[in-house]
Short mmCIF file of C-alpha atoms in Angstrom, two decimals:
data_model
loop_
_atom_site.label_atom_id
_atom_site.label_comp_id
_atom_site.label_asym_id
_atom_site.label_seq_id
_atom_site.Cartn_x
_atom_site.Cartn_y
_atom_site.Cartn_z
CA ALA A 1 13.31 -29.04 0.89
CA ARG A 2 14.44 -25.52 0.15
CA THR A 3 14.97 -26.38 -3.51
CA ARG A 4 11.47 -27.84 -3.69
CA CYS A 5 9.97 -24.72 -2.10
CA ARG A 6 11.81 -22.53 -4.55
CA ARG A 7 10.53 -24.59 -7.47
CA LEU A 8 6.96 -24.38 -6.18
CA ALA A 9 7.26 -20.61 -5.71
CA ARG A 10 8.64 -20.26 -9.23
CA MET A 11 5.79 -22.35 -10.65
CA GLN A 12 3.22 -20.25 -8.77
CA ARG A 13 4.69 -17.05 -10.21
CA GLN A 14 4.72 -18.53 -13.70
CA LEU A 15 1.10 -19.65 -13.36
CA ALA A 16 0.09 -16.20 -12.12
CA TRP A 17 1.66 -14.54 -15.15
CA PHE A 18 0.15 -17.16 -17.47
CA GLY A 19 -3.31 -16.48 -16.06
CA VAL A 20 -2.90 -12.74 -16.49
CA LEU A 21 -1.64 -13.21 -20.06
CA ALA A 22 -4.58 -15.47 -20.93
CA HIS A 23 -7.00 -12.91 -19.48
CA VAL A 24 -5.41 -10.13 -21.55
CA ILE A 25 -5.55 -12.17 -24.76
CA ALA A 26 -9.20 -13.13 -24.21
CA THR A 27 -10.22 -9.55 -23.45
CA SER A 28 -8.30 -8.23 -26.48
CA LEU A 29 -10.00 -10.74 -28.77
CA MET A 30 -13.39 -9.69 -27.47
CA LEU A 31 -12.53 -6.05 -28.17
CA VAL A 32 -11.52 -6.93 -31.73
CA VAL A 33 -14.77 -8.84 -32.27
CA LEU A 34 -16.72 -5.94 -30.85
CA ASP A 35 -15.10 -3.51 -33.29
CA VAL A 36 -15.30 -5.78 -36.37
CA LEU A 37 -18.93 -6.82 -36.09
CA PRO A 38 -21.44 -4.47 -37.74
CA ARG A 39 -23.65 -2.56 -35.33
CA GLY A 40 -26.82 -4.27 -36.52
CA LEU A 41 -25.28 -7.72 -36.09
CA ARG A 42 -24.01 -6.85 -32.62
CA ARG A 43 -27.55 -6.29 -31.35
CA HIS A 44 -28.61 -9.78 -32.44
CA VAL A 45 -25.45 -11.69 -31.49
CA LEU A 46 -24.15 -10.02 -28.36
CA PRO A 47 -26.17 -9.90 -25.13
CA VAL A 48 -27.36 -6.64 -23.61
CA GLY A 49 -24.73 -4.93 -21.48
CA PHE A 50 -21.86 -6.82 -23.11
CA ARG A 51 -19.73 -3.68 -23.52
CA GLY A 52 -20.10 -2.77 -19.84
CA LYS A 53 -19.09 -6.28 -18.76
CA LEU A 54 -16.12 -6.09 -21.09
CA PHE A 55 -14.85 -2.90 -19.50
CA LYS A 56 -15.24 -4.50 -16.08
CA GLY A 57 -13.06 -7.30 -17.41
CA LEU A 58 -10.42 -4.76 -18.42
CA LYS A 59 -10.41 -3.33 -14.88
CA THR A 60 -10.00 -6.85 -13.52
CA THR A 61 -7.08 -7.35 -15.90
CA ALA A 62 -5.38 -4.22 -14.57
CA ALA A 63 -5.84 -5.47 -11.01
CA LEU A 64 -4.41 -8.86 -11.97
CA TRP A 65 -1.37 -7.21 -13.53
CA ARG A 66 -0.70 -5.29 -10.32
CA THR A 67 -1.13 -8.36 -8.12
CA ALA A 68 1.13 -10.48 -10.31
CA ALA A 69 3.80 -7.76 -10.44
CA CYS A 70 3.69 -7.41 -6.67
CA SER A 71 3.96 -11.19 -6.23
CA LEU A 72 6.83 -11.44 -8.70
CA ARG A 73 9.05 -8.99 -6.83
CA PRO A 74 10.83 -10.48 -3.80
CA THR A 75 8.79 -9.71 -0.69
CA LEU A 76 10.51 -9.41 2.66
CA ARG A 77 9.92 -12.22 5.12
CA ALA A 78 10.22 -12.24 8.88
CA GLU A 79 13.74 -12.10 10.32
CA THR A 80 15.22 -10.98 6.99
CA PRO A 81 17.23 -7.76 6.70
CA VAL A 82 15.49 -4.69 5.31
CA PRO A 83 17.51 -2.82 2.66
CA PRO A 84 19.07 0.02 4.68
CA ASP A 85 19.07 2.32 1.66
CA LEU A 86 15.33 1.97 0.98
CA PRO A 87 14.46 5.59 0.09
CA VAL A 88 11.37 7.47 1.25
CA LEU A 89 10.40 11.12 1.38
CA LEU A 90 9.72 12.33 4.92
CA GLU A 91 6.95 14.96 5.04
CA GLN A 92 7.36 17.67 7.67
CA VAL A 93 4.44 19.59 9.17
CA GLN A 94 5.16 23.10 10.31
CA GLU A 95 2.01 23.60 12.35
CA ALA A 96 -1.53 22.27 12.62
CA SER A 97 -4.55 23.71 14.40
CA THR A 98 -8.07 22.49 15.07
CA SER A 99 -11.02 24.87 15.20
CA SER A 100 -13.96 24.65 17.58
CA THR A 101 -15.99 22.99 14.84
CA GLY A 102 -13.46 20.19 14.54
CA ASN A 103 -12.01 21.29 11.21
CA VAL A 104 -8.27 20.75 10.88
CA SER A 105 -6.05 23.40 9.30
CA VAL A 106 -2.58 22.24 8.26
CA HIS A 107 0.38 24.34 7.17
CA VAL A 108 3.07 22.32 5.44
CA ARG A 109 6.61 23.24 4.62
CA GLY A 110 7.38 23.47 0.95
CA LEU A 111 10.32 21.08 1.24
CA ALA A 112 10.42 17.46 2.34
CA GLN A 113 13.48 15.54 3.44
CA GLU A 114 14.53 12.50 1.43
CA THR A 115 15.77 9.84 3.80
CA THR A 116 16.00 6.08 4.14
CA LEU A 117 13.81 3.71 6.09
CA SER A 118 16.61 2.75 8.48
CA GLU A 119 17.02 6.40 9.50
CA LEU A 120 13.39 6.72 10.57
CA GLY A 121 13.85 4.40 13.55
CA SER A 122 16.17 4.65 16.52
CA SER A 123 18.67 1.91 17.27
CA GLY A 124 17.29 -0.67 19.69
CA ARG A 125 13.69 0.55 19.33
CA PRO A 126 10.97 -1.19 17.30
CA LEU A 127 9.80 0.65 14.19
CA VAL A 128 6.16 0.25 13.13
CA VAL A 129 5.62 0.82 9.39
CA ALA A 130 2.12 1.28 7.97
CA LEU A 131 1.91 1.40 4.18
CA GLY A 132 -1.26 2.44 2.38
CA SER A 133 -3.19 5.18 0.61
CA CYS A 134 -6.37 7.23 0.96
CA THR A 135 -8.19 5.15 -1.63
CA HIS A 136 -7.95 1.93 0.39
CA PRO A 137 -10.92 1.93 2.82
CA PRO A 138 -9.53 -0.75 5.20
CA PHE A 139 -6.35 1.27 5.63
CA LEU A 140 -8.31 4.41 6.54
CA ALA A 141 -10.48 2.39 8.92
CA ALA A 142 -7.35 1.22 10.75
CA LEU A 143 -6.00 4.75 11.29
CA PRO A 144 -7.78 5.48 14.63
CA SER A 145 -6.38 2.29 16.18
CA LEU A 146 -2.95 3.00 14.75
CA VAL A 147 -3.00 6.56 16.11
CA ALA A 148 -4.05 5.32 19.55
CA LEU A 149 -1.26 2.73 19.52
CA SER A 150 1.34 5.32 18.56
CA ALA A 151 0.19 7.65 21.33
CA ARG A 152 0.36 4.89 23.95
CA LEU A 153 3.77 3.50 22.98
CA ALA A 154 5.50 6.56 21.54
CA GLU A 155 8.17 6.50 24.26
CA ARG A 156 9.13 2.90 23.53
CA ALA A 157 8.70 2.54 19.75
CA ASP A 158 8.82 4.59 16.54
CA PHE A 159 5.93 4.86 14.08
CA VAL A 160 5.81 5.90 10.43
CA ALA A 161 3.07 5.81 7.80
CA ILE A 162 4.30 5.54 4.21
CA TYR A 163 2.00 6.72 1.44
CA VAL A 164 2.16 4.36 -1.55
CA GLU A 165 0.40 4.33 -4.91
CA GLU A 166 -3.39 4.52 -4.94
CA ALA A 167 -5.31 1.29 -4.42
CA HIS A 168 -8.50 2.47 -6.15
CA PRO A 169 -7.75 5.64 -8.15
CA CYS A 170 -10.61 7.52 -9.72
CA ASP A 171 -9.08 6.94 -13.17
CA GLY A 172 -8.61 3.21 -12.59
CA TRP A 173 -10.24 0.44 -10.60
CA ARG A 174 -12.90 2.28 -8.63
CA HIS A 175 -14.33 1.11 -5.29
CA ASP A 176 -17.69 2.10 -3.82
CA GLY A 177 -16.30 2.69 -0.32
CA VAL A 178 -13.62 5.21 -1.37
CA ARG A 179 -14.11 8.67 0.19
CA HIS A 180 -11.26 10.45 -1.62
CA LEU A 181 -11.25 10.82 -5.40
CA VAL A 182 -7.56 10.68 -6.26
CA ALA A 183 -6.07 9.88 -9.65
CA GLN A 184 -3.07 7.59 -9.94
CA HIS A 185 0.13 9.58 -9.39
CA THR A 186 2.27 10.47 -12.37
CA SER A 187 4.79 12.55 -10.43
CA LEU A 188 6.16 12.87 -6.92
CA ASP A 189 4.36 16.19 -6.45
CA GLU A 190 1.02 14.48 -7.15
CA ARG A 191 1.84 11.76 -4.63
CA ARG A 192 2.73 14.39 -2.01
CA ARG A 193 -0.57 16.18 -2.61
CA ALA A 194 -2.37 12.87 -2.13
CA ALA A 195 -0.38 12.26 1.06
CA ALA A 196 -1.66 15.61 2.35
CA LYS A 197 -5.13 14.04 2.46
CA LEU A 198 -3.79 11.25 4.63
CA ARG A 199 -2.14 13.83 6.86
CA THR A 200 -5.54 15.45 7.40
CA GLU A 201 -7.07 12.04 8.17
CA LEU A 202 -4.36 11.40 10.78
CA LEU A 203 -4.90 14.79 12.40
CA CYS A 204 -8.66 14.23 12.52
CA CYS A 205 -7.90 11.01 14.43
CA GLY A 206 -5.90 13.05 16.94
CA ALA A 207 -2.45 11.99 15.74
CA ASN A 208 0.70 13.68 16.94
CA LEU A 209 2.79 13.82 13.77
CA SER A 210 6.00 13.92 15.78
CA GLN A 211 5.06 10.48 17.14
CA LEU A 212 3.47 9.05 13.98
CA ARG A 213 5.48 10.48 11.13
CA LEU A 214 4.32 10.58 7.53
CA ALA A 215 6.55 9.60 4.62
CA VAL A 216 5.95 9.19 0.89
CA ASP A 217 7.14 6.30 -1.23
CA LEU A 218 9.15 7.50 -4.23
CA MET A 219 7.83 6.99 -7.75
CA GLY A 220 9.77 3.78 -8.18
CA ASN A 221 7.52 2.26 -5.46
CA ALA A 222 10.58 0.78 -3.74
CA ALA A 223 8.96 0.54 -0.31
CA ALA A 224 5.64 -0.84 -1.58
CA LEU A 225 7.33 -3.51 -3.69
CA ALA A 226 9.84 -4.47 -1.00
CA PHE A 227 7.08 -5.08 1.56
CA GLY A 228 4.56 -6.38 -0.96
CA ALA A 229 2.35 -3.52 0.22
CA LEU A 230 0.08 -3.04 -2.77
CA PRO A 231 -2.46 -1.91 -1.76
CA ALA A 232 -1.61 -1.85 2.00
CA ARG A 233 0.32 -3.66 4.72
CA LEU A 234 1.68 -3.34 8.25
CA ALA A 235 5.20 -4.25 9.34
CA LEU A 236 7.33 -4.26 12.48
CA LEU A 237 11.09 -3.71 12.23
CA LEU A 238 13.93 -3.81 14.74
CA ASP A 239 17.42 -2.61 13.84
CA SER A 240 16.73 -2.94 10.09
CA HIS A 241 15.36 -6.49 10.49
CA LEU A 242 11.79 -7.47 9.81
CA VAL A 243 10.24 -8.89 12.99
CA TRP A 244 6.63 -9.18 11.82
CA LEU A 245 4.73 -8.67 8.59
CA SER A 246 0.96 -8.69 8.26
CA PRO A 247 -0.71 -10.84 5.62
CA ARG A 248 -0.98 -9.24 2.21
CA GLU A 249 -3.58 -6.41 2.13
CA SER A 250 -4.14 -6.80 5.89
CA THR A 251 -4.31 -3.78 8.21
CA ASP A 252 -5.06 -5.64 11.45
CA VAL A 253 -3.74 -3.28 14.13
CA ASN A 254 -4.70 -5.74 16.90
CA ALA A 255 -2.28 -8.34 15.54
CA LEU A 256 0.36 -5.64 15.18
CA GLU A 257 -0.18 -4.51 18.77
CA ALA A 258 0.17 -8.05 20.12
CA ARG A 259 3.44 -8.61 18.25
CA LEU A 260 4.76 -5.18 19.29
CA GLU A 261 3.97 -5.84 22.95
CA GLU A 262 5.76 -9.19 22.74
CA THR A 263 8.81 -7.55 21.17
CA LEU A 264 8.90 -4.86 23.86
CA ARG A 265 8.74 -7.51 26.60
CA GLN A 266 11.68 -9.30 25.02
CA LEU A 267 13.70 -6.09 24.83
CA TRP A 268 12.85 -4.83 28.32
CA PRO A 269 11.67 -7.67 30.56
CA VAL A 270 9.65 -6.56 33.56
#
């Protein structure tokens, strides 16, 4: 049975890559035709708005490449060990203040501490990991519930939000519901500047950044690829083992809360 499941998973990955490759070839051929045809002939042969639809197809191709790459890498499953040396960059806030008008002013230290995911949680305590970016509207919509959960259970569990690559960058696949215009990161400094926007979002939700810490995925996207968290995902860990993992692209804090409560009852029965 295991061999059959492995074969099916391999076939699904191969089909995903084949579909992406076919989409790329078809789009490339259309671009060649568009460039070769004389302008006068284009008006009579090609429908109105063909170029715009073609560029939309290119954006879809980019999204397919990302999805296939994320599916190809081994994603962690429940009850499997998390790599203890999974590196992240832990951002440290020096001080934050809120004015009477509700505006948040944040002062950040110039240095961040590179650490590993296993070091972010205490032994014997659940670790909640939220992976996402400011250009993924469902992830931002889940922040108030996540902040409230971290405030309620901060004494019994650890919480960390890891900033990953942008879901809908302004120089890539745009989305109408995106509030922050952020280009895809080309360096760690750019990713840290983008994470500063998420820090402001957390503070506006009333987060205590000593209870809900903020980390940044390194440019190799090790955390995002390990959890299959492109564009976002929630996870629950215990002693470097994955207890629960949300469906791909899901940021359902209610499901996370139910699984966390069950884990806490198992650890400390009433």
